[in-house]
Amino acid sequence: MNISREEIVAHIDTPLLRLISHTADEMQLECYLIGGYVRDFFLYRPSKDIDVVAIGKGTDLAEAVTRKLGKHTHLTLFKNFGTAQIKHKEYEIEFVGARKESYRSDSRKPIVEDGTLEDDQRRRDFTINAMAFCLNGDRFGELLDPFNGMQDLEELIIRTPLDPDITFSDDPLRMMRAVRFAAQLGFDIYPETFDAITRNRDRITIVSMERVSDELNKIILSPKPSIGFILLEKTGLLEILFPELTALKGAETKEGVGHKDNFYHTLSVLDNIARETDDLWLRWAALLHDIAKPVTKRWDPRLGWTFHNHNFIGEKMIPRIFRRMKLPQNEKMKYVQKLVSLHMRPMQLVEDEVTDSAVRRLLFDAGDDIDDLMTLCEADITSKNPVKVRRFITNFKIVRRKLREIEEKDRVRNFQPPVDGNEIMQVFGIPEGREIGILKAAIKEAILDGVIPNEHAAAYAFMLEKAGEMNLNPVDKPGQ
Ligand code: ATP
């Protein structure tokens, strides 16, 4: 890449960066832009996260810059770490003093000392993240790239600046970051770097799960997540972090009948859904939709391979996985569970016959998540047989049309019973109890089965009839 100093200057010649530059000059501090901001400039990815490293006290520079920026500026000092963060308009600027880190094998905590720029670049994770632009007036826009990050950027390579065994053993999270950058940027991991990840993979267990799943989520959110998962699998990290996923691997054959490799199928579904949505949790649902296939797999001499109830067992496996991964245990998880448990329904509906009542029941069970469920089911079509694919796509179109028609007519998507428990108690003058439950369920079933429309008058009449069969009579009200 032949990018001249003038081009770099033109890009970084902004009032904000000039203000940092002048302030550093006044304080006689050397200072540099470093890391993601520099990398993303060469990748034509605009960035609002700016990392500044000063040769000296980065926090002093941050304080002086904050005073000059005036309004709309918020400074946070992390005195213990010698770092500071400024939030100014849409920008987040991190300031740090250049440091030298040395690690001992018996402790994860590095000995941190003040260092030169090159010391600081050496402790960075990858060559493409270790490039710096000088900000000082006379050298404004000068590129400092002692580890040839530029060349790796051109060749689309993730490589550590130091011996990879040292870089990864110092902070094993960097192994996840290598995979994450490969997935996000579509880069390859340099063979020696890759081998070192494989050798050091067990050390990932000393990293906190929050940091690991943060990277995992970024892999899931990347344009083609399968790149990341295949790398995680090949390095052996996946087996340690997510054994339920590696269990999906392999295709067994019995009596000449095989089943598909559910690991690669799952990754295709994830890539398919990544083309449709940026929603992290819908992507998680795709990753987990078949997670219970290994535990439910059976060979039936008549039916061949079966994965009976894998959707329901999968739904039940999710809380344990989310807990271990330190992922939210809230409505996000419930949403993933719901989609996993329902993911067979639209297909069954097609196979059985698209009756109104089956469509109504699906709408009732999926509620507002019905569109996401259909997106997941369409992403689940990974057959290589074009005839089959065309049939599935046509059938799902029919289901979608039916869903729209039935919803317009019956509005069961967010079902509210037209006659509720309170009304039933009043009409029959009875307290809360078993009868109320029976009547409510009977009304709901009659609506879902299409016996009566989803309207008050019809539901009221139906309730009176049902109650009669149960020997319940309405209490007479004066004037009625
Ligand atoms: P993104 O914003 O997409 O996460 P980034 O490269 O800006 O990408 P940050 O986590 O913000 O990532 O880190 C900023 C810079 O700090 C990186 O470019 C890298 O130089 C350095 N860095 C971050 N984490 C580590 C780490 N664990 N080990 C070494 N260097 C790191």
XYZ file of C-alpha atoms and ligand atoms in Angstrom:
511
model
C 0.000 0.000 0.000
C 1.583 3.208 -1.082
C 0.127 5.787 1.213
C 2.104 8.996 1.550
C 2.651 11.061 4.679
C 0.512 13.784 3.029
C -2.435 11.394 2.826
C -2.032 10.435 6.470
C -1.784 14.112 7.454
C -4.897 14.920 5.417
C -6.803 12.222 7.314
C -5.677 13.145 10.820
C -5.702 16.898 10.307
C -8.827 17.396 12.411
C -9.360 20.115 15.041
C -9.481 17.472 17.783
C -6.213 15.751 16.845
C -4.508 19.120 16.206
C -5.550 20.233 19.690
C -3.985 17.092 21.200
C -0.892 17.719 19.064
C -0.477 21.352 20.251
C -1.078 20.405 23.865
C 1.560 17.665 23.714
C 4.027 20.081 22.059
C 3.446 22.665 24.802
C 4.092 19.993 27.434
C 7.105 18.739 25.480
C 5.623 15.250 25.456
C 6.083 12.898 22.536
C 2.704 11.467 21.595
C 1.256 9.053 19.047
C -1.975 7.691 17.678
C -1.817 3.921 17.955
C -3.757 0.664 17.561
C -7.184 0.250 16.004
C -7.507 3.841 14.791
C -4.316 3.576 12.711
C -5.205 0.091 11.425
C -8.714 1.202 10.477
C -7.376 4.239 8.594
C -5.546 1.877 6.225
C -8.610 -0.369 5.983
C -10.838 2.620 5.125
C -12.928 1.894 8.205
C -13.895 5.145 9.933
C -13.336 4.944 13.687
C -14.513 7.035 16.621
C -12.306 5.198 19.127
C -8.945 6.886 19.349
C -5.955 5.533 21.291
C -3.204 7.959 22.187
C 0.076 6.918 23.754
C 2.384 9.502 25.302
C 6.016 8.981 26.203
C 5.516 10.096 29.785
C 2.352 10.639 31.771
C -0.603 10.035 29.500
C -2.996 11.122 32.238
C -1.388 14.614 32.478
C -1.872 15.033 28.737
C -5.498 13.910 29.061
C -6.133 16.482 31.820
C -4.585 19.304 29.799
C -6.547 18.289 26.684
C -9.800 18.194 28.688
C -9.238 21.757 29.947
C -8.725 22.983 26.383
C -11.702 21.139 24.913
C -14.024 22.848 27.391
C -17.740 22.055 27.039
C -19.132 18.632 26.073
C -16.041 16.871 27.404
C -15.972 14.214 30.073
C -12.741 12.949 31.610
C -12.385 9.689 33.529
C -9.063 8.998 35.221
C -7.996 5.450 36.067
C -5.131 6.459 38.366
C -4.187 2.869 39.286
C -3.700 1.936 35.652
C -2.175 5.247 34.567
C -4.815 5.624 31.890
C -7.507 8.192 31.135
C -10.516 8.380 28.895
C -12.018 11.466 27.359
C -15.500 11.457 25.907
C -15.937 14.373 23.551
C -18.971 14.534 21.295
C -19.049 11.234 19.405
C -15.385 10.436 20.174
C -13.826 8.248 22.856
C -10.154 8.930 23.340
C -7.981 6.712 25.539
C -4.706 8.138 26.858
C -1.925 5.996 28.196
C 1.765 6.449 28.952
C 4.057 4.205 26.908
C 4.854 1.138 28.954
C 7.084 -1.817 29.044
C 5.582 -5.006 30.416
C 7.459 -8.022 31.607
C 5.721 -11.189 32.695
C 6.982 -13.873 35.030
C 5.874 -17.411 34.506
C 4.509 -17.681 38.089
C 2.173 -14.703 37.867
C -0.311 -13.325 35.389
C 0.273 -9.783 36.611
C 2.959 -8.081 34.541
C 5.647 -5.844 35.975
C 4.830 -2.522 34.327
C 7.452 0.177 33.842
C 7.609 3.372 31.796
C 8.926 2.583 28.352
C 9.655 3.861 24.882
C 7.194 3.844 22.010
C 8.749 0.662 20.718
C 8.387 -0.999 24.140
C 4.721 -0.114 23.967
C 4.316 -1.436 20.432
C 6.008 -4.682 21.420
C 3.386 -5.419 24.105
C 0.535 -5.002 21.589
C -1.269 -8.069 20.290
C -0.782 -7.994 16.520
C 1.472 -6.233 14.064
C -1.538 -4.586 12.398
C -2.527 -3.185 15.818
C 0.972 -1.968 16.681
C 1.358 0.800 14.088
C 1.533 4.412 15.235
C 1.231 7.916 13.744
C 3.222 10.665 15.407
C 1.067 13.590 16.543
C 3.812 16.101 17.441
C 3.932 19.184 15.225
C 7.157 18.641 13.349
C 6.569 14.904 12.773
C 2.768 15.063 12.426
C 1.564 12.048 10.392
C 4.848 10.101 10.479
C 4.186 6.334 10.471
C 6.087 4.182 12.988
C 5.809 0.553 12.082
C 8.725 -1.448 13.516
C 6.955 -4.808 13.110
C 5.855 -4.420 9.485
C 2.158 -4.201 10.270
C 1.651 -2.486 6.934
C 2.907 -5.483 5.011
C 0.674 -7.826 7.040
C -2.245 -5.536 6.375
C -1.572 -5.776 2.647
C -1.212 -9.537 2.803
C -4.266 -9.886 5.063
C -2.338 -11.564 7.868
C -2.767 -11.667 11.641
C 0.670 -12.066 13.250
C 2.087 -11.234 16.654
C 4.904 -8.671 16.928
C 6.941 -10.937 19.220
C 7.465 -14.677 19.386
C 3.792 -15.778 19.445
C 4.361 -18.136 22.390
C 5.358 -15.096 24.460
C 2.515 -12.868 23.241
C -0.125 -15.548 23.910
C 1.239 -16.771 27.168
C 1.419 -13.161 28.478
C -2.284 -12.656 27.785
C -4.132 -15.723 26.460
C -7.168 -13.618 25.522
C -5.083 -12.561 22.514
C -5.758 -16.026 21.036
C -9.462 -15.202 20.916
C -8.648 -11.749 19.548
C -6.599 -13.316 16.739
C -9.584 -15.408 15.699
C -11.944 -12.464 16.116
C -9.857 -10.173 13.874
C -9.545 -12.977 11.306
C -13.357 -13.284 11.251
C -14.075 -9.546 11.300
C -11.532 -8.607 8.654
C -11.451 -11.836 6.628
C -7.703 -12.211 7.353
C -5.619 -15.381 7.727
C -3.730 -16.193 10.887
C -0.015 -16.515 10.089
C 1.038 -20.202 10.353
C 3.465 -19.717 13.274
C 0.915 -17.602 15.101
C -1.740 -20.242 14.452
C 0.520 -23.057 15.717
C 1.232 -21.080 18.867
C -2.495 -20.716 19.542
C -2.840 -24.481 19.207
C 0.075 -25.009 21.623
C -1.138 -22.446 24.166
C -4.881 -23.171 23.918
C -5.202 -24.566 27.448
C -4.147 -21.228 28.889
C -7.450 -19.720 27.721
C -8.959 -21.127 30.941
C -7.131 -18.516 33.048
C -8.956 -15.692 31.265
C -12.237 -14.480 32.722
C -15.285 -15.844 30.930
C -16.668 -12.305 30.461
C -13.674 -11.344 28.314
C -13.879 -14.614 26.373
C -17.585 -14.288 25.586
C -17.093 -10.663 24.614
C -14.783 -11.886 21.861
C -17.110 -14.788 21.032
C -19.978 -12.327 20.556
C -17.798 -10.248 18.231
C -17.065 -13.403 16.208
C -20.797 -14.166 16.048
C -21.443 -10.588 14.899
C -18.795 -10.681 12.168
C -19.852 -10.768 8.497
C -19.067 -14.488 8.094
C -18.958 -16.045 11.568
C -18.050 -19.529 10.279
C -14.500 -18.265 9.600
C -14.084 -17.668 13.338
C -15.710 -20.912 14.459
C -13.664 -23.020 12.067
C -10.488 -21.387 13.411
C -11.641 -21.929 17.001
C -12.274 -25.569 16.151
C -8.986 -26.124 14.337
C -6.897 -24.582 17.137
C -8.709 -26.670 19.751
C -10.073 -23.608 21.579
C -13.671 -24.566 20.781
C -13.383 -27.955 22.459
C -12.293 -26.199 25.674
C -14.780 -23.334 25.570
C -17.804 -24.852 23.870
C -17.741 -28.671 23.844
C -21.452 -28.776 22.979
C -20.573 -27.308 19.579
C -17.704 -29.663 18.786
C -20.007 -32.559 19.687
C -22.011 -31.629 16.579
C -19.092 -32.651 14.383
C -19.056 -35.748 12.232
C -21.462 -37.696 10.062
C -22.127 -41.306 10.949
C -23.310 -43.885 8.428
C -25.235 -47.026 9.213
C -26.583 -49.511 6.726
C -25.665 -47.069 4.009
C -27.699 -44.243 5.599
C -25.791 -41.158 6.704
C -26.817 -37.945 8.414
C -25.378 -34.517 7.736
C -22.457 -33.107 9.729
C -24.347 -30.892 12.121
C -21.341 -28.735 12.978
C -20.883 -27.510 9.407
C -24.648 -27.348 8.949
C -24.919 -25.098 12.026
C -22.159 -22.845 10.703
C -23.941 -22.535 7.338
C -27.141 -21.577 9.125
C -25.209 -18.983 11.130
C -23.636 -17.533 7.966
C -27.050 -17.506 6.286
C -28.647 -15.634 9.164
C -25.689 -13.231 9.336
C -26.683 -12.084 5.844
C -30.191 -11.275 7.108
C -29.674 -9.693 10.530
C -27.185 -7.969 12.827
C -29.161 -9.076 15.865
C -26.776 -10.880 18.223
C -29.473 -13.018 19.841
C -31.071 -14.175 16.609
C -27.555 -15.202 15.551
C -27.156 -17.036 18.880
C -30.417 -18.878 18.174
C -28.981 -20.007 14.829
C -25.791 -21.199 16.539
C -27.781 -23.190 19.103
C -30.772 -24.403 17.071
C -29.465 -27.985 16.736
C -27.326 -28.044 19.889
C -29.174 -31.094 21.274
C -28.754 -33.223 18.166
C -25.796 -35.202 19.548
C -27.612 -36.096 22.779
C -30.848 -37.049 21.043
C -29.357 -38.954 18.121
C -30.725 -42.505 17.712
C -30.628 -45.126 15.009
C -34.016 -46.542 14.195
C -33.971 -49.516 11.802
C -37.206 -48.321 10.223
C -36.777 -44.540 10.294
C -33.002 -44.200 10.000
C -31.310 -41.452 12.031
C -33.638 -39.563 14.367
C -33.050 -36.564 16.646
C -36.299 -36.760 18.506
C -37.234 -33.653 20.550
C -33.858 -32.049 19.926
C -35.608 -28.681 19.818
C -37.042 -29.067 23.348
C -33.891 -30.605 24.835
C -31.907 -27.812 23.154
C -34.152 -25.231 24.804
C -33.365 -26.841 28.179
C -29.601 -26.904 27.559
C -29.393 -23.169 26.946
C -29.520 -21.819 30.548
C -26.498 -23.929 31.533
C -24.536 -22.763 28.485
C -25.465 -19.110 29.063
C -24.557 -19.341 32.755
C -21.166 -20.844 31.999
C -20.500 -18.231 29.313
C -21.597 -15.409 31.638
C -24.206 -14.364 29.094
C -27.405 -12.635 30.261
C -29.908 -14.829 32.099
C -32.813 -12.590 31.128
C -35.347 -12.105 28.351
C -32.532 -12.328 25.769
C -31.880 -15.900 26.850
C -35.618 -16.660 26.924
C -35.878 -15.350 23.366
C -33.076 -17.679 22.212
C -34.753 -20.587 24.037
C -38.098 -19.825 22.426
C -36.680 -19.746 18.904
C -34.748 -22.974 19.456
C -37.819 -24.722 20.836
C -40.034 -23.547 17.942
C -37.567 -23.937 15.080
C -39.172 -27.151 13.734
C -42.734 -25.856 13.733
C -42.921 -24.013 10.402
C -41.369 -27.020 8.658
C -43.772 -29.458 10.350
C -46.603 -27.198 9.357
C -45.541 -27.495 5.732
C -45.171 -31.250 5.965
C -48.508 -31.832 7.684
C -50.638 -29.368 5.705
C -50.961 -25.675 6.290
C -54.280 -25.622 8.154
C -55.638 -22.404 9.618
C -55.624 -23.758 13.134
C -51.977 -24.889 12.944
C -51.011 -21.432 11.670
C -53.057 -19.800 14.445
C -51.290 -21.935 17.069
C -47.877 -21.041 15.680
C -48.754 -17.342 15.753
C -49.973 -17.683 19.316
C -46.818 -19.497 20.471
C -44.324 -17.277 18.640
C -46.079 -13.945 19.281
C -43.980 -10.996 18.170
C -41.018 -13.244 17.426
C -42.777 -14.910 14.488
C -40.803 -12.981 11.843
C -37.487 -13.855 13.497
C -38.580 -17.493 13.674
C -39.334 -17.531 9.951
C -35.957 -15.909 9.241
C -34.279 -18.648 11.287
C -36.203 -21.401 9.482
C -35.307 -20.014 6.083
C -31.639 -19.805 7.137
C -31.940 -23.462 8.194
C -32.312 -24.533 4.551
C -28.796 -25.694 3.685
C -29.598 -28.571 1.342
C -27.361 -28.870 -1.704
C -30.262 -30.270 -3.721
C -31.739 -27.353 -5.722
C -35.098 -29.098 -6.167
C -35.483 -29.498 -2.401
C -34.344 -25.932 -1.747
C -36.892 -24.549 -4.206
C -39.650 -26.622 -2.602
C -38.781 -25.403 0.911
C -38.606 -21.787 -0.194
C -41.976 -22.003 -1.941
C -43.541 -23.712 1.054
C -42.223 -21.114 3.477
C -43.660 -18.408 1.222
C -47.048 -20.085 1.592
C -46.610 -20.220 5.367
C -45.669 -16.534 5.497
C -48.732 -15.609 3.397
C -51.001 -17.718 5.619
C -49.482 -16.139 8.725
C -50.326 -12.681 7.380
C -53.880 -13.653 6.416
C -54.684 -15.351 9.712
C -53.150 -12.547 11.759
C -55.228 -9.958 9.925
C -58.360 -11.990 10.508
C -57.874 -13.382 14.014
C -55.157 -11.229 15.663
C -53.824 -14.059 17.824
C -50.205 -12.862 17.648
C -50.519 -11.051 20.978
C -53.448 -13.028 22.236
C -55.507 -11.386 24.981
C -58.497 -13.543 25.935
C -61.710 -11.720 24.918
C -63.322 -12.987 28.145
C -60.951 -12.929 31.087
C -60.896 -14.562 34.511
C -62.480 -11.576 36.281
C -65.447 -11.540 33.972
C -65.966 -15.285 34.423
C -65.927 -14.897 38.235
C -68.484 -12.077 38.058
C -70.827 -13.821 35.634
C -71.010 -17.001 37.703
C -70.434 -15.434 41.116
C -67.617 -17.878 41.877
C -64.190 -17.310 43.459
C -60.845 -17.998 41.807
C -60.362 -21.695 41.272
C -60.214 -24.667 38.986
C -63.392 -23.854 37.017
C -62.051 -20.476 35.924
C -58.928 -22.153 34.547
C -60.971 -24.754 32.666
C -63.256 -22.152 31.083
C -60.366 -19.854 30.134
C -58.451 -22.727 28.502
C -61.583 -23.903 26.661
C -62.144 -20.411 25.210
C -58.500 -20.133 24.126
C -58.540 -23.571 22.483
C -61.823 -22.837 20.688
C -60.330 -19.632 19.249
C -57.068 -21.312 18.207
C -58.968 -24.204 16.635
C -61.163 -21.746 14.763
C -64.395 -22.990 16.421
C -65.216 -19.389 17.348
C -63.781 -16.052 16.212
C -61.500 -14.042 18.507
C -64.342 -11.733 19.651
C -66.104 -10.988 22.911
C -69.678 -11.858 21.935
C -68.730 -15.242 20.482
C -66.438 -16.074 23.392
C -69.163 -15.060 25.886
C -71.738 -17.308 24.258
C -69.225 -20.163 24.101
C -68.415 -19.688 27.790
C -72.115 -19.915 28.768
C -72.481 -23.111 26.777
C -69.328 -24.679 28.271
C -70.338 -23.599 31.780
C -73.735 -25.240 31.287
C -71.991 -28.547 30.648
C -70.179 -28.023 33.971
C -73.467 -27.245 35.795
C -72.440 -23.646 36.356
C -75.194 -21.037 36.049
C -74.836 -17.292 35.702
C -75.966 -15.289 38.709
C -78.989 -13.150 37.845
C -78.314 -9.477 37.974
C -81.151 -7.002 38.586
C -82.421 -5.588 35.312
C -80.903 -8.340 33.191
P -12.123 -2.996 18.276
O -12.421 -1.570 18.575
O -12.755 -3.544 17.064
O -12.241 -3.905 19.445
P -9.341 -2.365 18.546
O -8.089 -2.858 17.913
O -9.530 -0.888 18.582
O -10.564 -3.073 17.848
P -9.377 -2.413 21.385
O -9.769 -3.537 22.249
O -10.098 -1.116 21.487
O -9.393 -3.003 19.946
O -7.834 -2.145 21.622
C -7.133 -1.018 21.138
C -5.687 -1.378 20.895
O -5.071 -1.812 22.140
C -5.496 -2.553 19.951
O -5.462 -2.132 18.604
C -4.181 -3.150 20.424
O -3.087 -2.383 19.945
C -4.228 -2.938 21.927
N -4.774 -4.082 22.676
C -6.054 -4.272 23.084
N -6.200 -5.395 23.774
C -4.984 -5.972 23.811
C -4.458 -7.165 24.391
N -5.239 -8.026 25.062
N -3.137 -7.401 24.227
C -2.351 -6.550 23.562
N -2.772 -5.439 22.991
C -4.069 -5.120 23.108
